[in-house]
Amino acid sequence: GCRMPWVKKVIEQATKMNTLSYTLDDTSAALGAALNPCPVVASRTAGVDPTDEQLALRSAEETMAKLDHDLRLRSGILNQMESHILGLRSAKHEKHGDLLPGDLFTYLDALEDWLFSTEAEEASYDALQSKWQEVRSKTDELSKSYNDKVEAERSAKEAEMEAEAKQAQKEREGQEDGDEEDHDNRRLPKKRRMEIVMKNKNEGGELFSGGNYKFAAARYAKALSHCAKFVDLSPEDQEEVNAVKLTLNMNLALAYLKMKNVDQALRYANDALVIDENHTKALYRRASVYYEKKNWDGASKDVKKALKMTPDDKALLKLQEKVEGQLKRQKLKEKKMAQKMFG
């Protein structure tokens, strides 16, 4: 089987067959055996010396295993370099990205060209390790101002979160009102239940503004749990509750995105779009999550859908530019790989 669609297509065209699957099933294994020009040789029988042909095949198998092991090691380093390049290019659009100098991106362009060169293709594992160390050293040097700023900010946020955790512990020990509300399943009037929801939502907003994303997410989740406790709502009241739930899901998606937990962020972005599949801000939020997950096609689809409704939205246009840049880079990479294989 083959997990890479374009390679699968090339093999099927070359063999005039279209039965390859994406996994190594019985059909794919049988096809591979049929295409193999070497006859199948039975395994060694006890007490019978192997033939020269069997010994040659065993030697060839061991050689291929060594080559495969070396290829995996080399591919691992090359993938690390590509991820490093992508991370630095993405950082340009993040906070403090203006501290990254133009010389860094000139270096990354040259490095990306090298990755697709014959020299990189033929480099040994030791040579690639040496190159990877050189790349990290050079990029650390060029991005020092940016790295120092990000590290200082990260340390400050950790200190704030630690202080917030201590405060939260004190609140728990003090048995404040909010803890009782978590376990309150009474049939409260809509107005009272909404007060509880908005209290937690607003507290989450304050924590988020202070950079305390973990505790903000906890408050948003608490507010969302109370949204499930409304009873006997009129259609108008249900519409109001749904609007609050949509906002809370988007807030949770953003909080988890800030904490680099993209799977949880995607979950809440999806939940928001279940409530309103055409909500432009929810589409933007999920597109942002897809971008962080390197799902360029998913991000592009959501951005295009949102732009049909709000074509002048600056945030959407900026995200679209970033996504299209990554799609072009991906197509160029696939083109270069195809040229190396079949050129």
PDB file of C-alpha atoms in Angstrom, residues 18 53 74 80 83 87 99 137 145-146 157 165 169 190 205 216 224 228 239 255 259 264 269 283 287 307:
ATOM      1  CA  ASN A  18      -5.736   0.658  -9.945  1.00  0.00           C
ATOM      2  CA  GLU A  53      20.407 -18.131  -4.204  1.00  0.00           C
ATOM      3  CA  ARG A  74      18.264  10.697   7.653  1.00  0.00           C
ATOM      4  CA  GLN A  80      13.303  18.310  11.913  1.00  0.00           C
ATOM      5  CA  SER A  83       9.658  21.813  10.915  1.00  0.00           C
ATOM      6  CA  GLY A  87       8.145  27.316  12.910  1.00  0.00           C
ATOM      7  CA  LEU A  99      12.181  41.261  16.062  1.00  0.00           C
ATOM      8  CA  SER A 137      23.291  27.487  16.011  1.00  0.00           C
ATOM      9  CA  SER A 145      16.399  39.169  20.253  1.00  0.00           C
ATOM     10  CA  TYR A 146      13.132  37.410  19.475  1.00  0.00           C
ATOM     11  CA  LYS A 157       3.419  34.394  32.572  1.00  0.00           C
ATOM     12  CA  ALA A 165      -2.905  28.969  41.291  1.00  0.00           C
ATOM     13  CA  GLN A 169      -6.229  27.254  46.199  1.00  0.00           C
ATOM     14  CA  LYS A 190     -33.787  31.487  33.784  1.00  0.00           C
ATOM     15  CA  GLY A 205     -12.610  37.137  30.424  1.00  0.00           C
ATOM     16  CA  ALA A 216      -9.812  31.351  32.069  1.00  0.00           C
ATOM     17  CA  LEU A 224     -20.810  26.348  29.652  1.00  0.00           C
ATOM     18  CA  ALA A 228     -26.965  22.936  30.104  1.00  0.00           C
ATOM     19  CA  GLU A 239     -31.852  31.540  21.120  1.00  0.00           C
ATOM     20  CA  ALA A 255      -7.832  29.804  25.290  1.00  0.00           C
ATOM     21  CA  MET A 259      -1.997  27.078  25.479  1.00  0.00           C
ATOM     22  CA  GLN A 264      -9.018  20.785  22.492  1.00  0.00           C
ATOM     23  CA  ALA A 269     -14.353  25.432  17.535  1.00  0.00           C
ATOM     24  CA  LEU A 283     -15.078  29.925  11.071  1.00  0.00           C
ATOM     25  CA  ALA A 287      -9.335  28.148  10.494  1.00  0.00           C
ATOM     26  CA  LEU A 307     -14.888  35.796   3.396  1.00  0.00           C
TER      27      LEU A 307
END
